[in-house]
Amino acid sequence: MQQNRFQKHTITMFTLVLITVSIASCSPGKESSAHKETDAAVATNTPKLILQITVDALRGDLPGRFSHVLGEGGFRYLMDEGIHYSNAHYQHANTETIVGHVSLATGTVPAAHGMIGNVWFDREQGRLVYNIEDADYHLLTVGADVDKQTEIDPTQKAAKVDGRSPDNILTSTFSDELAIHFAGQSKIFAVSVKDRGAVSLAGHAGKAFWFSKATADFVTSNYYYNEYPAWVQAWNAKKLAQSYADKSWELLHPSSKYMLGDADDREYETDLAGFGRTFPHPYGKTDDKYFTTKLTLSPAGDELTLDFAKTLLEKEQLGQDNIPDYLAISFSSTDYVGHLFGASSLETEDNIAHLDRTLADLFAYIDQKVGLDNTLIVLSADHGQPEVPGYLHELGIDKAHYFDAESLDKTPAIVALKKKFGIGEELIKAFFQPYVYLNHELIRQKKLDPLEVEQAIAAELLKFKGVAYAVSSTALRTASLPDTLMMRSILRNFHPKRSGDIFVVFEPNVFINDFDGLTVASTHGSPWHYDTFVPVMFAGAGLPSAKVDRAVTPYDIAPTLAAYLSVKPPSGSIGTPLSEVTGN
Ligand SMILES: [Zn+2]
């Protein structure tokens, strides 16, 4: 185990060196001159609390686009009183949840932190694995595992065991560095509806809690605890989720206040088990098998997360002494709402309005308990999201469609491969976005050249309508491809032990919308700008207000937090501390 770990790190470090070199030479942020001057002051006081908020799938433009539904004290506090970086993009190709969350936590790219996708094919086990599953641990709550009958997230279903831990995260997180620096005296917690939204940011040293749709509780694994703290049991005993029974997700404002108030019913929106395409969306009764799922597809999921986080903050007494504590909260509803209804739906517009109230409630509570001046807040997202093709079609933008992998005629491709290599579909072991995994044993047995096989399959994939790139990993790792931004973003996603053999990129506004049988409105995960674009906002701790349009990356966040606290940066960090925040 120890040796295995060491080998992993050695290879990662090697990759990291390559990646760091390529990023240093191309990072758009570091040479841009479009930079508004700020009156950043040197921050002298160590904050009592660092609050790291992630809004799952909050594309960078959404808070401003829907600013007419915002109130006071939430997003407006961050945007008007904090430092708002309005031009932040990820630079890795697979813009999925775990990849983004771990990049926020570690300040580096998947090639270094190792979380290359929500799911990858584990060649030792010969199966697809879920990013944070860990057979060495178990959930503390019996029956809280993913219910494969009702789980709509296909990546969650890949997990074979109920155990969860950060073991697969190969580099340190900012929260780990905080623990190291303060000799374990910092209290470190992370909370989310999604397990991966919490485990990622808690790092290896912190504690994570997430929502079980099977039991309607916040749960954890025995990686973190041997038994629940009393306050967690008490929180679960109050059964807050159940209080949504027979209620509905209703609009926060009169419909005339919304940009999309007249566009509620769209045929491309998903109607999951009676949740409907129009307001109000009924949650149903507690015995409805999709009851808890519906809570997560609405602002209710974020409200539950907020309530749990507030209780945690109070009961664990975060921010009450001079050793800085860390609380990460990942709000998941925006992602689920985007998948089901799209980024330009009344549901997304209203969800942002509700999320804004959730944030305002959180900030007011922290102000009362810790003081916002004693709290350094950062908000970002793990990825953005695309527009629904049907929405673009309504506007006359026809270059958008769903990619239906099932209905493709693959016969000509298989015939071509058979002609070349004597074998066809047996060469392919698995496809799980974005990677095609090949049968290495068969390639060895037949004495085929891996590069030749990968490139031949890539050439066939490129013939399918909607495929923009199909990139051979062997070509990538031997640097035999043109040095373009796209190749670099795929290289930053490449980890030799986990990445597949061919990376598939669809054309802009083309994506697969099949969630294991459930047809959804949209799916993120591409290297295109709508998926890489996220907000980065810092506030509290006496920071000045500023709007910065210089290009930055979310990898800058962890090293910025580290620099602000004079803590060493995470082990794989490639980001640059943001000077408007550090005051340097
Ligand atoms: Zn998502």
XYZ file of C-alpha atoms and ligand atoms in Angstrom:
585
model
C 0.000 0.000 0.000
C 2.750 2.368 1.081
C 4.831 1.549 -1.963
C 1.862 1.814 -4.273
C 1.157 5.264 -2.864
C 4.760 6.303 -3.411
C 4.734 5.118 -7.013
C 1.557 7.049 -7.688
C 3.134 10.195 -6.342
C 6.332 9.760 -8.284
C 4.495 9.450 -11.564
C 2.248 12.330 -10.676
C 5.166 14.564 -9.858
C 6.732 13.746 -13.192
C 3.520 14.607 -15.009
C 3.172 17.679 -12.875
C 6.532 19.016 -13.934
C 5.530 18.678 -17.576
C 2.174 20.293 -16.990
C 3.557 23.140 -14.932
C 5.986 23.971 -17.680
C 3.243 24.042 -20.288
C 0.891 26.132 -18.171
C 3.519 28.647 -17.201
C 4.139 29.299 -20.854
C 0.523 29.776 -21.855
C -1.560 30.977 -18.940
C -3.589 33.837 -20.384
C -3.956 35.494 -17.020
C -0.352 36.240 -16.468
C 0.224 38.406 -19.492
C -3.105 40.189 -19.807
C -3.040 43.912 -19.287
C -6.836 44.411 -19.063
C -6.652 44.867 -15.316
C -8.542 47.481 -13.347
C -6.527 48.917 -10.526
C -7.833 48.231 -7.049
C -7.118 49.805 -3.714
C -6.274 46.480 -2.112
C -4.970 46.902 1.394
C -2.549 44.557 3.076
C -4.491 42.153 5.211
C -2.827 42.048 8.585
C -5.251 40.100 10.723
C -5.530 36.355 10.510
C -9.194 35.474 9.977
C -10.900 33.246 12.526
C -12.791 31.427 9.818
C -12.238 30.616 6.165
C -15.522 29.935 4.404
C -15.116 28.277 1.003
C -18.380 28.110 -0.919
C -18.760 26.118 -4.107
C -21.937 26.451 -6.150
C -22.120 23.367 -8.333
C -22.436 24.383 -12.015
C -22.716 28.122 -11.379
C -21.574 29.457 -14.751
C -19.674 32.730 -14.397
C -22.348 34.919 -15.984
C -25.373 33.630 -14.064
C -25.337 35.815 -10.905
C -25.043 39.001 -12.981
C -27.472 37.824 -15.646
C -30.157 37.208 -13.046
C -29.223 40.149 -10.799
C -32.812 41.502 -11.076
C -34.040 38.677 -8.834
C -31.313 39.129 -6.195
C -31.912 40.708 -2.814
C -29.484 42.237 -0.346
C -26.755 40.464 1.591
C -26.235 37.410 -0.664
C -24.594 37.604 -4.089
C -24.794 41.398 -3.904
C -22.647 41.369 -0.773
C -20.015 39.331 -2.638
C -20.208 41.272 -5.911
C -20.581 44.797 -4.522
C -18.505 44.621 -1.349
C -15.992 41.914 -2.237
C -13.489 41.240 -4.993
C -15.205 39.772 -8.029
C -13.043 38.075 -10.668
C -15.286 38.055 -13.714
C -12.972 36.193 -16.086
C -12.049 32.900 -14.435
C -11.788 29.697 -16.459
C -10.670 26.160 -15.768
C -7.935 24.965 -18.076
C -8.573 21.216 -17.931
C -10.713 19.447 -20.499
C -13.126 17.330 -18.426
C -15.272 19.866 -16.563
C -17.022 17.507 -14.162
C -17.914 17.807 -10.481
C -15.078 15.969 -8.753
C -12.489 17.373 -11.137
C -13.515 20.962 -10.410
C -13.997 20.518 -6.668
C -10.578 18.931 -6.211
C -8.984 21.610 -8.411
C -10.511 24.237 -6.093
C -9.252 22.343 -3.051
C -5.722 21.649 -4.300
C -4.978 24.559 -6.633
C -3.946 22.257 -9.419
C -5.059 20.309 -12.481
C -6.302 16.707 -12.658
C -2.989 15.536 -14.175
C -1.493 16.292 -10.753
C -4.342 15.731 -8.264
C -5.437 12.602 -10.089
C -9.206 13.164 -10.119
C -9.588 13.002 -13.898
C -13.332 12.339 -13.980
C -16.326 11.429 -11.848
C -15.737 7.863 -13.029
C -12.722 6.113 -14.516
C -11.812 2.580 -15.546
C -9.591 1.006 -12.922
C -7.329 -1.381 -14.819
C -6.282 -3.323 -11.703
C -9.883 -4.033 -10.731
C -11.049 -4.304 -14.329
C -14.088 -2.122 -13.737
C -15.387 1.433 -13.706
C -14.908 3.081 -10.316
C -16.539 6.098 -8.704
C -14.041 8.834 -7.811
C -14.192 8.728 -3.990
C -15.348 5.163 -3.349
C -13.115 3.309 -0.898
C -13.642 -0.330 0.075
C -11.653 0.186 3.288
C -14.407 2.324 4.785
C -18.159 2.251 5.250
C -20.940 4.726 5.831
C -21.798 5.163 9.490
C -25.510 4.903 8.710
C -26.944 1.557 7.671
C -29.043 1.801 4.513
C -27.656 5.198 3.498
C -25.850 3.888 0.414
C -26.802 5.019 -3.091
C -30.149 3.503 -4.068
C -29.443 2.357 -7.614
C -33.172 2.091 -8.368
C -33.794 5.799 -7.875
C -30.374 7.436 -8.281
C -30.485 9.695 -11.351
C -26.763 10.543 -11.377
C -25.152 7.813 -13.506
C -21.714 8.439 -11.998
C -22.959 7.680 -8.460
C -24.172 4.304 -9.675
C -20.647 3.266 -10.689
C -19.638 2.840 -7.028
C -19.419 -0.780 -5.921
C -19.023 -0.092 -2.207
C -20.666 2.387 0.173
C -17.333 3.572 1.661
C -16.091 7.070 0.858
C -12.738 8.718 1.537
C -10.313 11.223 -0.021
C -7.693 8.504 -0.601
C -7.747 8.927 -4.396
C -6.825 12.624 -4.135
C -3.075 12.534 -4.771
C -1.967 16.024 -3.739
C -2.659 18.025 -0.595
C -5.590 20.406 -0.253
C -5.523 23.887 1.261
C -7.418 22.418 4.214
C -4.643 19.816 4.663
C -2.044 22.583 4.678
C -4.045 24.472 7.286
C -4.086 21.360 9.471
C -0.325 20.903 9.018
C 0.503 24.559 9.677
C -1.538 24.853 12.871
C -0.572 21.418 14.182
C -4.071 20.037 13.865
C -5.672 22.821 15.890
C -7.730 24.223 13.005
C -11.198 22.739 12.834
C -11.832 21.611 9.264
C -15.244 20.635 7.905
C -16.989 20.274 4.569
C -20.693 19.847 3.838
C -22.640 19.175 0.654
C -25.636 17.327 -0.714
C -23.158 15.433 -2.920
C -20.601 13.154 -1.257
C -17.920 14.283 -3.707
C -18.784 17.944 -3.045
C -17.797 17.488 0.607
C -15.048 14.830 0.598
C -13.024 16.847 -1.941
C -12.796 20.041 0.119
C -12.453 18.416 3.555
C -9.202 17.025 2.160
C -7.346 14.279 3.974
C -7.309 15.985 7.365
C -10.836 17.399 7.647
C -14.287 15.935 8.252
C -16.970 15.604 5.582
C -20.759 15.276 5.741
C -23.150 14.771 2.839
C -26.829 14.060 2.217
C -28.102 10.527 1.788
C -31.114 10.444 -0.501
C -31.855 6.932 0.831
C -32.303 8.000 4.473
C -32.825 11.799 4.167
C -29.971 12.282 6.675
C -26.583 13.939 6.551
C -24.079 11.087 6.787
C -20.356 10.395 6.860
C -18.023 7.397 6.672
C -15.737 5.759 9.207
C -12.777 7.381 7.463
C -13.860 10.454 9.451
C -15.632 9.201 12.555
C -16.280 5.992 14.448
C -19.587 7.361 15.612
C -21.629 10.453 14.917
C -21.192 13.510 17.110
C -24.324 13.986 19.227
C -25.254 17.166 17.336
C -25.381 15.274 14.014
C -27.721 12.683 15.518
C -29.874 15.467 16.925
C -29.939 17.276 13.565
C -30.977 14.110 11.750
C -33.591 13.354 14.413
C -35.405 16.611 13.698
C -36.161 15.248 10.191
C -36.032 18.572 8.389
C -36.190 16.934 4.944
C -39.527 15.343 5.812
C -40.999 18.776 6.556
C -41.067 19.425 2.777
C -43.663 16.667 2.256
C -46.777 17.813 0.385
C -45.117 21.157 -0.311
C -43.885 22.469 -3.640
C -41.017 24.449 -5.078
C -42.682 27.795 -5.721
C -41.439 30.975 -7.359
C -39.837 33.388 -4.889
C -41.135 36.474 -6.741
C -44.196 37.251 -8.932
C -43.533 35.724 -12.361
C -43.441 39.192 -13.983
C -40.158 39.870 -12.186
C -38.333 37.116 -14.096
C -36.638 37.349 -17.479
C -37.981 33.884 -18.254
C -41.368 34.314 -16.534
C -43.250 33.576 -19.761
C -41.018 30.657 -20.720
C -41.806 28.142 -17.982
C -43.045 25.241 -20.092
C -40.459 23.957 -22.556
C -40.696 20.546 -24.157
C -36.985 19.814 -23.624
C -37.290 20.165 -19.839
C -37.293 16.941 -17.837
C -40.423 15.882 -15.964
C -39.049 13.523 -13.331
C -41.705 11.357 -11.709
C -44.429 14.006 -11.495
C -42.135 16.897 -10.527
C -43.395 18.585 -13.683
C -42.024 21.137 -16.142
C -43.844 24.128 -14.673
C -44.212 25.864 -11.316
C -45.173 24.864 -8.720
C -43.100 21.656 -8.676
C -44.597 19.295 -6.053
C -42.224 17.305 -3.814
C -44.889 14.685 -3.088
C -45.143 12.581 0.035
C -42.243 11.099 1.992
C -43.049 7.591 0.714
C -42.728 8.742 -2.911
C -39.533 6.964 -3.959
C -38.232 10.145 -5.614
C -39.169 12.436 -2.689
C -35.605 13.168 -1.526
C -34.346 13.309 -5.116
C -36.896 16.058 -5.847
C -35.632 18.024 -2.838
C -32.150 17.959 -4.362
C -33.522 19.118 -7.747
C -34.802 22.318 -6.174
C -33.691 25.056 -3.741
C -34.705 22.707 -0.892
C -31.421 20.783 -1.270
C -29.440 23.963 -0.630
C -31.728 24.950 2.267
C -31.082 21.600 3.965
C -27.346 22.050 3.410
C -27.526 25.551 4.887
C -29.368 24.391 7.977
C -26.902 21.564 8.591
C -23.918 23.890 8.040
C -25.286 26.488 10.476
C -25.733 23.808 13.119
C -22.211 22.531 12.481
C -20.791 26.042 12.787
C -22.476 26.555 16.121
C -21.963 23.111 17.673
C -18.332 22.742 16.600
C -17.728 26.354 17.660
C -16.007 27.379 14.453
C -14.277 30.751 14.421
C -14.334 31.142 18.202
C -10.588 31.377 18.878
C -7.469 32.733 17.219
C -6.609 29.544 15.325
C -8.324 29.851 11.937
C -10.999 27.239 11.208
C -12.214 26.137 7.794
C -15.736 25.427 6.599
C -16.437 24.372 3.006
C -20.006 24.277 1.765
C -20.862 22.994 -1.694
C -24.393 23.833 -2.819
C -25.542 21.216 -5.333
C -29.021 22.347 -6.444
C -27.871 24.660 -9.260
C -26.261 21.671 -10.983
C -29.291 19.384 -10.777
C -31.667 22.177 -11.814
C -29.396 22.938 -14.782
C -29.331 19.308 -15.879
C -33.112 18.942 -15.715
C -34.285 22.323 -16.958
C -31.288 24.107 -18.530
C -29.339 27.278 -17.801
C -31.950 29.502 -19.470
C -35.022 28.172 -17.712
C -37.351 29.841 -15.252
C -36.270 27.094 -12.845
C -32.610 28.155 -13.008
C -33.534 31.849 -12.721
C -35.666 31.182 -9.652
C -33.117 28.778 -8.175
C -30.534 31.587 -8.300
C -33.021 33.836 -6.470
C -33.480 31.198 -3.758
C -29.746 30.467 -3.571
C -29.184 34.191 -3.079
C -31.492 34.089 -0.021
C -29.656 30.989 1.233
C -26.328 32.832 0.949
C -27.754 35.941 2.646
C -29.011 33.772 5.517
C -25.594 32.108 5.833
C -23.681 35.406 5.804
C -26.005 36.973 8.374
C -25.572 33.942 10.631
C -21.792 34.019 10.310
C -21.775 37.754 10.954
C -23.654 37.131 14.179
C -21.532 34.161 15.342
C -18.049 35.025 14.078
C -18.258 38.412 12.391
C -17.787 38.871 8.650
C -14.696 40.961 9.372
C -13.170 37.865 10.985
C -14.192 35.609 8.105
C -12.478 35.247 4.744
C -15.088 34.118 2.218
C -14.417 32.709 -1.229
C -17.104 31.541 -3.635
C -16.561 29.719 -6.903
C -17.949 26.814 -8.916
C -16.677 23.415 -10.000
C -17.679 24.027 -13.637
C -20.181 26.008 -15.721
C -22.937 24.612 -17.908
C -24.074 24.657 -21.529
C -27.280 25.964 -23.060
C -29.942 23.456 -24.052
C -29.944 22.860 -27.848
C -33.736 23.403 -27.953
C -33.315 26.844 -26.360
C -30.639 27.796 -28.917
C -32.874 26.554 -31.761
C -35.651 28.902 -30.582
C -33.179 31.757 -31.096
C -32.216 30.595 -34.572
C -28.923 29.077 -33.442
C -29.096 25.714 -35.125
C -25.594 24.471 -34.481
C -26.515 22.521 -31.377
C -27.740 18.994 -30.873
C -27.723 16.032 -28.540
C -25.246 13.277 -29.360
C -27.008 9.941 -29.401
C -24.242 7.354 -29.052
C -26.731 4.473 -28.973
C -28.291 5.093 -32.363
C -25.036 5.624 -34.271
C -24.214 3.165 -37.023
C -20.872 1.845 -35.830
C -20.610 -0.869 -38.479
C -18.390 1.028 -40.951
C -15.939 1.882 -38.153
C -15.768 -1.717 -36.958
C -15.308 -2.988 -40.512
C -12.449 -0.513 -41.026
C -10.721 -1.619 -37.795
C -11.113 -5.312 -38.663
C -9.587 -4.679 -42.049
C -6.597 -2.958 -40.460
C -5.993 -5.077 -37.347
C -7.975 -8.303 -37.837
C -10.155 -7.392 -34.817
C -12.796 -4.731 -34.271
C -15.016 -3.935 -31.287
C -13.027 -6.312 -28.994
C -10.353 -3.597 -28.975
C -12.630 -1.329 -26.925
C -13.016 -2.151 -23.258
C -15.176 0.738 -22.046
C -16.397 4.191 -22.907
C -17.228 6.509 -20.077
C -17.154 10.172 -20.918
C -14.775 11.575 -21.905
C -12.477 8.566 -22.327
C -12.438 5.448 -24.489
C -10.537 2.649 -22.702
C -8.899 0.026 -24.910
C -8.167 -3.640 -24.262
C -4.436 -3.467 -23.514
C -4.045 -7.239 -23.053
C -5.518 -7.911 -26.483
C -3.342 -5.229 -28.079
C -0.274 -6.861 -26.494
C -1.334 -10.394 -27.457
C -1.865 -9.401 -31.064
C 1.439 -7.485 -30.978
C -0.267 -4.324 -32.207
C 1.233 -0.858 -31.846
C -0.874 1.024 -29.228
C -0.327 4.376 -30.926
C -1.462 2.990 -34.257
C -4.575 1.401 -32.721
C -5.506 4.552 -30.788
C -5.064 6.753 -33.826
C -7.064 4.418 -36.066
C -9.980 4.374 -33.599
C -9.699 8.136 -33.117
C -9.907 8.591 -36.896
C -13.100 6.516 -36.987
C -14.620 8.460 -34.056
C -13.948 11.718 -35.861
C -16.239 10.605 -38.678
C -19.287 10.799 -36.377
C -21.312 14.023 -36.653
C -20.666 16.218 -33.624
C -17.226 14.836 -32.669
C -14.667 17.643 -32.785
C -11.557 15.866 -31.480
C -10.577 12.313 -30.623
C -7.138 12.434 -29.079
C -4.802 9.477 -28.565
C -3.265 9.409 -25.089
C -0.089 7.806 -26.411
C 0.294 10.627 -28.924
C -0.383 13.092 -26.131
C 2.141 11.686 -23.650
C 4.852 11.458 -26.310
C 4.233 15.076 -27.314
C 3.619 14.163 -30.935
C 0.577 16.405 -31.284
C 0.414 20.074 -32.240
C 0.830 22.415 -29.279
C -2.652 23.952 -29.178
C -4.821 25.177 -26.299
C -7.132 22.183 -26.781
C -4.276 19.654 -26.593
C -2.948 21.363 -23.478
C -6.328 21.193 -21.760
C -6.548 17.456 -22.562
C -2.955 16.981 -21.344
C -3.797 18.731 -18.083
C -6.526 16.115 -17.677
C -4.181 13.207 -18.327
C -3.088 10.950 -15.496
C -1.155 7.851 -16.629
C -2.841 5.459 -14.192
C -6.403 6.657 -14.593
C -6.974 8.347 -17.934
C -8.298 6.362 -20.868
C -6.643 5.861 -24.241
C -8.668 8.290 -26.338
C -10.185 11.586 -25.156
C -13.356 12.515 -27.057
C -14.385 16.175 -27.401
C -17.715 17.048 -28.966
C -18.301 20.231 -30.963
C -19.605 23.246 -29.000
C -23.258 22.818 -27.962
C -23.178 19.088 -28.710
C -23.414 16.648 -25.804
C -24.880 13.361 -24.632
C -28.040 13.965 -22.584
C -28.744 10.410 -21.514
C -28.439 9.831 -17.766
C -28.557 6.054 -17.856
C -32.002 6.035 -19.419
C -33.231 9.394 -18.097
C -33.258 12.041 -20.828
C -32.087 15.354 -19.369
C -31.961 18.860 -20.821
C -28.223 19.469 -20.569
C -24.883 17.959 -19.589
C -21.631 19.816 -18.863
C -18.154 18.295 -19.050
C -16.662 19.888 -22.165
C -13.538 22.050 -22.564
C -15.669 24.815 -24.162
C -15.986 28.167 -22.439
C -19.561 27.768 -21.188
C -18.320 24.794 -19.135
C -14.982 26.266 -18.001
C -16.380 29.682 -16.991
C -16.966 30.165 -13.243
C -17.203 33.091 -10.829
C -14.431 33.725 -8.313
C -15.470 36.042 -5.496
C -13.632 36.902 -2.289
C -15.228 38.898 0.524
C -15.146 39.546 4.255
C -12.037 39.973 6.418
C -11.937 43.675 5.629
C -11.172 43.110 1.936
C -11.772 46.092 -0.329
C -14.327 45.938 -3.122
C -13.088 45.471 -6.675
C -14.170 44.061 -9.989
C -11.288 42.401 -11.793
C -11.575 41.347 -15.424
C -8.021 40.055 -15.730
C -7.989 36.384 -16.683
C -7.445 34.176 -13.645
C -8.044 30.498 -12.941
C -9.816 28.644 -10.135
C -6.439 26.955 -9.462
C -5.415 30.350 -8.036
C -7.861 30.047 -5.121
C -6.045 27.496 -2.916
C -2.633 29.215 -3.215
C -4.351 32.563 -2.547
C -5.860 31.249 0.692
C -2.468 29.780 1.606
C -0.610 33.029 0.862
C -3.208 35.083 2.745
C -2.576 32.984 5.856
C 1.179 32.578 5.274
C 0.631 28.837 5.043
C 2.620 26.834 2.490
C 0.713 26.117 -0.745
C -0.791 22.659 -1.426
C 1.744 20.115 -2.733
C 0.689 20.213 -6.382
C -0.476 23.795 -6.563
C 0.150 25.570 -9.860
C -2.008 28.658 -9.268
C -0.775 32.138 -8.439
C -1.903 34.010 -5.315
C -4.333 36.754 -6.343
C -2.703 40.047 -5.388
C -6.010 41.904 -4.876
C -6.735 39.473 -2.023
C -3.278 39.055 -0.526
C -2.577 42.783 -0.811
C 0.862 42.131 -2.284
Zn -23.450 18.097 -13.091
